[in-house]
mmCIF file of C-alpha atoms in Angstrom:
data_model
loop_
_atom_site.group_PDB
_atom_site.id
_atom_site.type_symbol
_atom_site.label_atom_id
_atom_site.label_comp_id
_atom_site.label_asym_id
_atom_site.label_seq_id
_atom_site.Cartn_x
_atom_site.Cartn_y
_atom_site.Cartn_z
ATOM 1 C CA MET I 1 14.163 18.487 124.552
ATOM 2 C CA PRO I 2 16.865 20.401 122.692
ATOM 3 C CA VAL I 3 20.169 19.787 123.571
ATOM 4 C CA ALA I 4 22.938 22.904 124.136
ATOM 5 C CA PRO I 5 25.495 22.567 121.732
ATOM 6 C CA SER I 6 28.508 21.676 123.574
ATOM 7 C CA LEU I 7 32.033 23.478 123.642
ATOM 8 C CA ALA I 8 33.607 21.484 120.774
ATOM 9 C CA THR I 9 31.101 21.989 118.342
ATOM 10 C CA ALA I 10 30.797 25.728 118.949
ATOM 11 C CA PRO I 11 32.034 28.401 116.370
ATOM 12 C CA PRO I 12 35.835 29.558 117.539
ATOM 13 C CA ARG I 13 35.474 33.491 118.824
ATOM 14 C CA THR I 14 37.839 36.108 116.673
ATOM 15 C CA THR I 15 39.320 39.009 118.499
ATOM 16 C CA ALA I 16 39.262 42.163 116.439
ATOM 17 C CA PRO I 17 42.359 44.567 116.682
ATOM 18 C CA VAL I 18 41.841 47.629 119.029
ATOM 19 C CA SER I 19 42.725 50.604 117.595
ATOM 20 C CA PRO I 20 44.295 53.268 119.439
ATOM 21 C CA ALA I 21 41.438 55.792 119.623
ATOM 22 C CA THR I 22 39.271 52.976 121.318
ATOM 23 C CA ALA I 23 41.857 51.438 123.530
ATOM 24 C CA PRO I 24 41.361 51.690 127.110
ATOM 25 C CA PRO I 25 43.917 54.110 128.683
ATOM 26 C CA ARG I 26 47.132 52.732 130.316
ATOM 27 C CA PRO I 27 47.219 52.996 134.058
ATOM 28 C CA ALA I 28 49.565 55.724 135.394
ATOM 29 C CA GLY I 29 53.067 54.492 136.522
ATOM 30 C CA PRO I 30 56.603 55.617 136.717
ATOM 31 C CA ALA I 31 58.289 56.452 133.516
ATOM 32 C CA SER I 32 60.387 54.341 131.909
ATOM 33 C CA PRO I 33 64.210 55.687 131.837
ATOM 34 C CA ALA I 34 64.064 56.054 128.174
ATOM 35 C CA THR I 35 61.306 58.660 128.311
ATOM 36 C CA SER I 36 62.114 60.782 131.737
ATOM 37 C CA CYS I 37 62.894 64.376 131.230
ATOM 38 C CA VAL I 38 66.833 64.990 131.636
ATOM 39 C CA PRO I 39 68.219 68.435 133.037
ATOM 40 C CA THR I 40 70.120 70.291 130.033
ATOM 41 C CA SER I 41 72.568 71.935 132.455
ATOM 42 C CA PRO I 42 74.429 70.193 135.626
ATOM 43 C CA LEU I 43 72.597 71.042 138.931
ATOM 44 C CA PRO I 44 74.973 73.101 140.965
ATOM 45 C CA THR I 45 77.485 71.564 143.325
ATOM 46 C CA ALA I 46 78.886 72.359 146.588
ATOM 47 C CA SER I 47 82.145 73.546 144.803
ATOM 48 C CA ASP I 48 80.287 75.978 142.605
ATOM 49 C CA ALA I 49 78.212 77.312 145.622
ATOM 50 C CA ALA I 50 81.958 77.923 147.559
ATOM 51 C CA LEU I 51 83.188 79.739 144.464
ATOM 52 C CA GLY I 52 83.744 83.245 145.422
ATOM 53 C CA LEU I 53 82.552 86.204 143.560
ATOM 54 C CA GLU I 54 86.218 87.445 142.771
ATOM 55 C CA ALA I 55 86.638 84.251 141.232
ATOM 56 C CA ARG I 56 83.738 83.930 139.426
ATOM 57 C CA LEU I 57 84.525 87.913 137.923
ATOM 58 C CA ALA I 58 88.252 86.576 137.181
ATOM 59 C CA ALA I 59 86.496 83.770 135.041
ATOM 60 C CA VAL I 60 84.306 86.255 133.269
ATOM 61 C CA ASP I 61 87.223 88.674 132.531
ATOM 62 C CA ALA I 62 89.033 85.399 131.312
ATOM 63 C CA LEU I 63 86.425 84.447 128.858
ATOM 64 C CA MET I 64 85.726 88.025 127.254
ATOM 65 C CA THR I 65 89.463 88.434 126.980
ATOM 66 C CA LEU I 66 89.616 85.377 124.685
ATOM 67 C CA ARG I 67 86.464 86.449 122.810
ATOM 68 C CA LEU I 68 88.032 89.640 122.092
ATOM 69 C CA GLU I 69 91.397 88.050 120.826
ATOM 70 C CA GLU I 70 89.117 85.925 118.702
ATOM 71 C CA ALA I 71 87.464 89.094 117.459
ATOM 72 C CA ALA I 72 90.671 90.653 116.442
ATOM 73 C CA VAL I 73 91.667 87.798 114.791
ATOM 74 C CA ALA I 74 88.938 87.172 112.796
ATOM 75 C CA HIS I 75 89.026 91.105 111.541
ATOM 76 C CA GLU I 76 92.501 90.855 110.499
ATOM 77 C CA VAL I 77 91.747 87.737 108.526
ATOM 78 C CA ARG I 78 88.628 89.448 106.788
ATOM 79 C CA THR I 79 90.529 92.977 106.154
ATOM 80 C CA ALA I 80 93.850 91.295 104.934
ATOM 81 C CA HIS I 81 93.271 91.685 101.355
ATOM 82 C CA LEU I 82 92.592 95.588 101.485
ATOM 83 C CA ALA I 83 95.060 97.650 100.196
ATOM 84 C CA VAL I 84 96.242 100.557 102.371
ATOM 85 C CA ASP I 85 97.616 103.485 100.643
ATOM 86 C CA PRO I 86 100.775 105.135 102.446
ATOM 87 C CA VAL I 87 100.288 108.553 104.261
ATOM 88 C CA ASP I 88 102.482 111.394 103.621
ATOM 89 C CA LEU I 89 103.425 113.213 106.368
ATOM 90 C CA ALA I 90 104.239 116.486 104.137
ATOM 91 C CA GLU I 91 100.561 116.616 103.103
ATOM 92 C CA VAL I 92 99.173 116.283 106.764
ATOM 93 C CA ILE I 93 101.374 118.203 108.656
ATOM 94 C CA THR I 94 100.704 121.863 107.903
ATOM 95 C CA VAL I 95 102.182 123.790 110.610
ATOM 96 C CA PRO I 96 104.626 126.059 109.947
ATOM 97 C CA LEU I 97 108.324 124.643 110.903
ATOM 98 C CA ALA I 98 109.444 128.117 111.644
ATOM 99 C CA PRO I 99 107.894 131.348 113.047
ATOM 100 C CA ALA I 100 106.715 133.470 110.568
ATOM 101 C CA ARG I 101 108.759 136.354 110.379
ATOM 102 C CA PRO I 102 106.987 140.229 110.183
ATOM 103 C CA PRO I 103 106.922 141.791 106.883
ATOM 104 C CA ALA I 104 109.530 143.611 105.524
ATOM 105 C CA ALA I 105 109.371 147.276 105.829
ATOM 106 C CA PRO I 106 108.411 149.134 102.413
ATOM 107 C CA ALA I 107 111.202 151.027 100.429
ATOM 108 C CA ALA I 108 109.516 153.522 98.290
ATOM 109 C CA TYR I 109 111.932 156.286 99.161
ATOM 110 C CA ARG I 110 115.609 156.550 98.452
ATOM 111 C CA THR I 111 116.524 159.789 100.290
ATOM 112 C CA PRO I 112 117.912 159.194 104.069
ATOM 113 C CA ALA I 113 114.998 160.985 105.934
ATOM 114 C CA ALA I 114 112.219 160.125 103.505
ATOM 115 C CA ALA I 115 113.112 156.547 103.774
ATOM 116 C CA LEU I 116 113.705 156.865 107.786
ATOM 117 C CA LEU I 117 109.926 158.245 108.079
ATOM 118 C CA GLU I 118 108.804 155.584 105.886
ATOM 119 C CA ARG I 119 110.399 152.944 107.968
ATOM 120 C CA ALA I 120 109.099 154.671 111.517
ATOM 121 C CA HIS I 121 105.333 154.571 109.951
ATOM 122 C CA HIS I 122 105.820 150.678 109.028
ATOM 123 C CA HIS I 123 107.317 150.203 112.742
ATOM 124 C CA MET I 124 104.379 152.014 114.518
ATOM 125 C CA ARG I 125 101.742 150.301 112.387
ATOM 126 C CA THR I 126 103.583 147.230 113.291
ATOM 127 C CA ALA I 127 104.412 147.203 117.227
ATOM 128 C CA GLY I 128 101.441 149.723 118.003
ATOM 129 C CA TRP I 129 101.486 153.436 119.194
ATOM 130 C CA CYS I 130 101.814 154.808 122.816
ATOM 131 C CA ALA I 131 101.932 158.143 124.105
ATOM 132 C CA GLY I 132 103.935 159.843 127.111
ATOM 133 C CA ALA I 133 107.179 157.807 126.645
ATOM 134 C CA LEU I 134 109.410 156.743 123.707
ATOM 135 C CA THR I 135 108.309 153.300 124.248
ATOM 136 C CA ASP I 136 105.840 151.310 126.242
ATOM 137 C CA ASP I 137 106.048 147.314 126.081
ATOM 138 C CA GLY I 138 106.846 147.561 122.451
ATOM 139 C CA SER I 139 104.778 150.158 121.215
ATOM 140 C CA VAL I 140 106.122 153.432 120.257
ATOM 141 C CA CYS I 141 105.565 157.203 120.207
ATOM 142 C CA LEU I 142 106.752 159.311 116.792
ATOM 143 C CA LEU I 143 110.092 159.661 118.182
ATOM 144 C CA GLY I 144 110.385 156.371 119.627
ATOM 145 C CA ALA I 145 109.409 154.940 115.951
ATOM 146 C CA LEU I 146 112.235 157.514 114.375
ATOM 147 C CA HIS I 147 114.809 156.358 117.043
ATOM 148 C CA ALA I 148 114.057 152.455 116.384
ATOM 149 C CA GLU I 149 114.817 152.714 112.806
ATOM 150 C CA ALA I 150 117.545 155.269 112.709
ATOM 151 C CA GLY I 151 119.999 152.439 113.567
ATOM 152 C CA GLY I 152 121.717 155.314 116.406
ATOM 153 C CA ASP I 153 121.929 157.929 113.655
ATOM 154 C CA GLN I 154 121.081 160.668 115.765
ATOM 155 C CA ASP I 155 121.903 163.388 112.827
ATOM 156 C CA LEU I 156 119.387 161.728 110.821
ATOM 157 C CA VAL I 157 116.778 161.534 113.477
ATOM 158 C CA VAL I 158 116.995 165.329 113.971
ATOM 159 C CA ASP I 159 116.545 166.256 110.161
ATOM 160 C CA ALA I 160 113.327 163.567 109.981
ATOM 161 C CA SER I 161 111.919 165.177 113.240
ATOM 162 C CA ALA I 162 112.124 168.657 111.780
ATOM 163 C CA ILE I 163 110.721 167.658 108.575
ATOM 164 C CA LEU I 164 107.820 165.925 110.588
ATOM 165 C CA LEU I 165 107.137 168.751 112.740
ATOM 166 C CA ASP I 166 106.906 170.911 109.469
ATOM 167 C CA ALA I 167 104.356 168.396 108.121
ATOM 168 C CA ILE I 168 102.582 168.656 111.322
ATOM 169 C CA ARG I 169 102.129 172.442 111.464
ATOM 170 C CA ARG I 170 100.440 172.318 108.192
ATOM 171 C CA ARG I 171 97.665 170.686 109.481
ATOM 172 C CA PHE I 172 98.027 171.408 113.078
ATOM 173 C CA HIS I 173 99.089 174.113 115.674
ATOM 174 C CA ASP I 174 101.462 171.911 118.017
ATOM 175 C CA GLU I 175 104.845 173.479 119.130
ATOM 176 C CA SER I 176 106.807 170.218 119.141
ATOM 177 C CA VAL I 177 106.353 166.411 117.986
ATOM 178 C CA PRO I 178 106.159 165.117 121.573
ATOM 179 C CA ALA I 179 103.257 167.415 121.977
ATOM 180 C CA PHE I 180 101.366 166.475 119.186
ATOM 181 C CA ASN I 181 101.790 162.761 119.826
ATOM 182 C CA ASP I 182 100.726 162.979 123.476
ATOM 183 C CA ARG I 183 97.388 164.787 122.454
ATOM 184 C CA GLN I 184 96.304 161.952 120.043
ATOM 185 C CA ARG I 185 93.899 159.095 121.268
ATOM 186 C CA SER I 186 94.873 156.502 118.998
ATOM 187 C CA GLY I 187 97.842 155.727 116.568
ATOM 188 C CA ALA I 188 96.130 156.563 113.522
ATOM 189 C CA VAL I 189 96.357 160.273 112.965
ATOM 190 C CA PRO I 190 100.363 160.155 114.015
ATOM 191 C CA GLU I 191 100.945 157.134 111.547
ATOM 192 C CA ARG I 192 99.338 159.316 108.674
ATOM 193 C CA MET I 193 101.635 162.265 109.580
ATOM 194 C CA LEU I 194 104.679 159.997 109.060
ATOM 195 C CA LEU I 195 103.517 159.266 105.420
ATOM 196 C CA GLU I 196 102.861 162.753 104.735
ATOM 197 C CA ALA I 197 106.458 163.669 106.439
ATOM 198 C CA ALA I 198 107.976 161.172 104.327
ATOM 199 C CA ARG I 199 106.556 162.413 100.968
ATOM 200 C CA LEU I 200 107.707 166.099 102.247
ATOM 201 C CA ALA I 201 111.268 164.982 102.813
ATOM 202 C CA ASP I 202 111.197 163.002 99.380
ATOM 203 C CA THR I 203 110.111 166.492 97.908
ATOM 204 C CA ARG I 204 112.723 168.523 99.414
ATOM 205 C CA GLY I 205 115.428 165.599 98.060
ATOM 206 C CA ARG I 206 116.193 164.953 102.126
#
């Protein structure tokens, strides 16, 4: 009868290494401290919860102020090498320092009456024309323009007015200078008659 081999003569058993793919799953258990997830931000504390809205706003304002100051310093550092040309105020300020003066009256005629009639024409064209009064808020009628430029010389006003009436009657049939002036609707015709009277006075040597 055959005899079973003894344990002493049996060949030794070899254990093959087990690959990770074929290794049995490890039992689930509590994670070790080295592999557990740690929160990246601290958990709110009782002091944070008790922090009021005004305190949080003040903290945000201080942080923004600090960042703005840092940005200003960085801008100065980046632009320190740039050259800045000086500004000449004379080239920038173009507003006249003194009010502009009205243009001077022309002086085409040398005789007294002709020169007065010419100045009266310039005065009416500059100040404006009016009717029914010698002056009205700066504007003048025909006789008002003569008085304004005569410098108080009434004889010169009378002489220039007579020549002006002659020039008017050559074109119109008015009996006086005021009647002609008040019949107009604008200063265009009175201004033209002053120039015609100045030329007439010049031809007469007055």
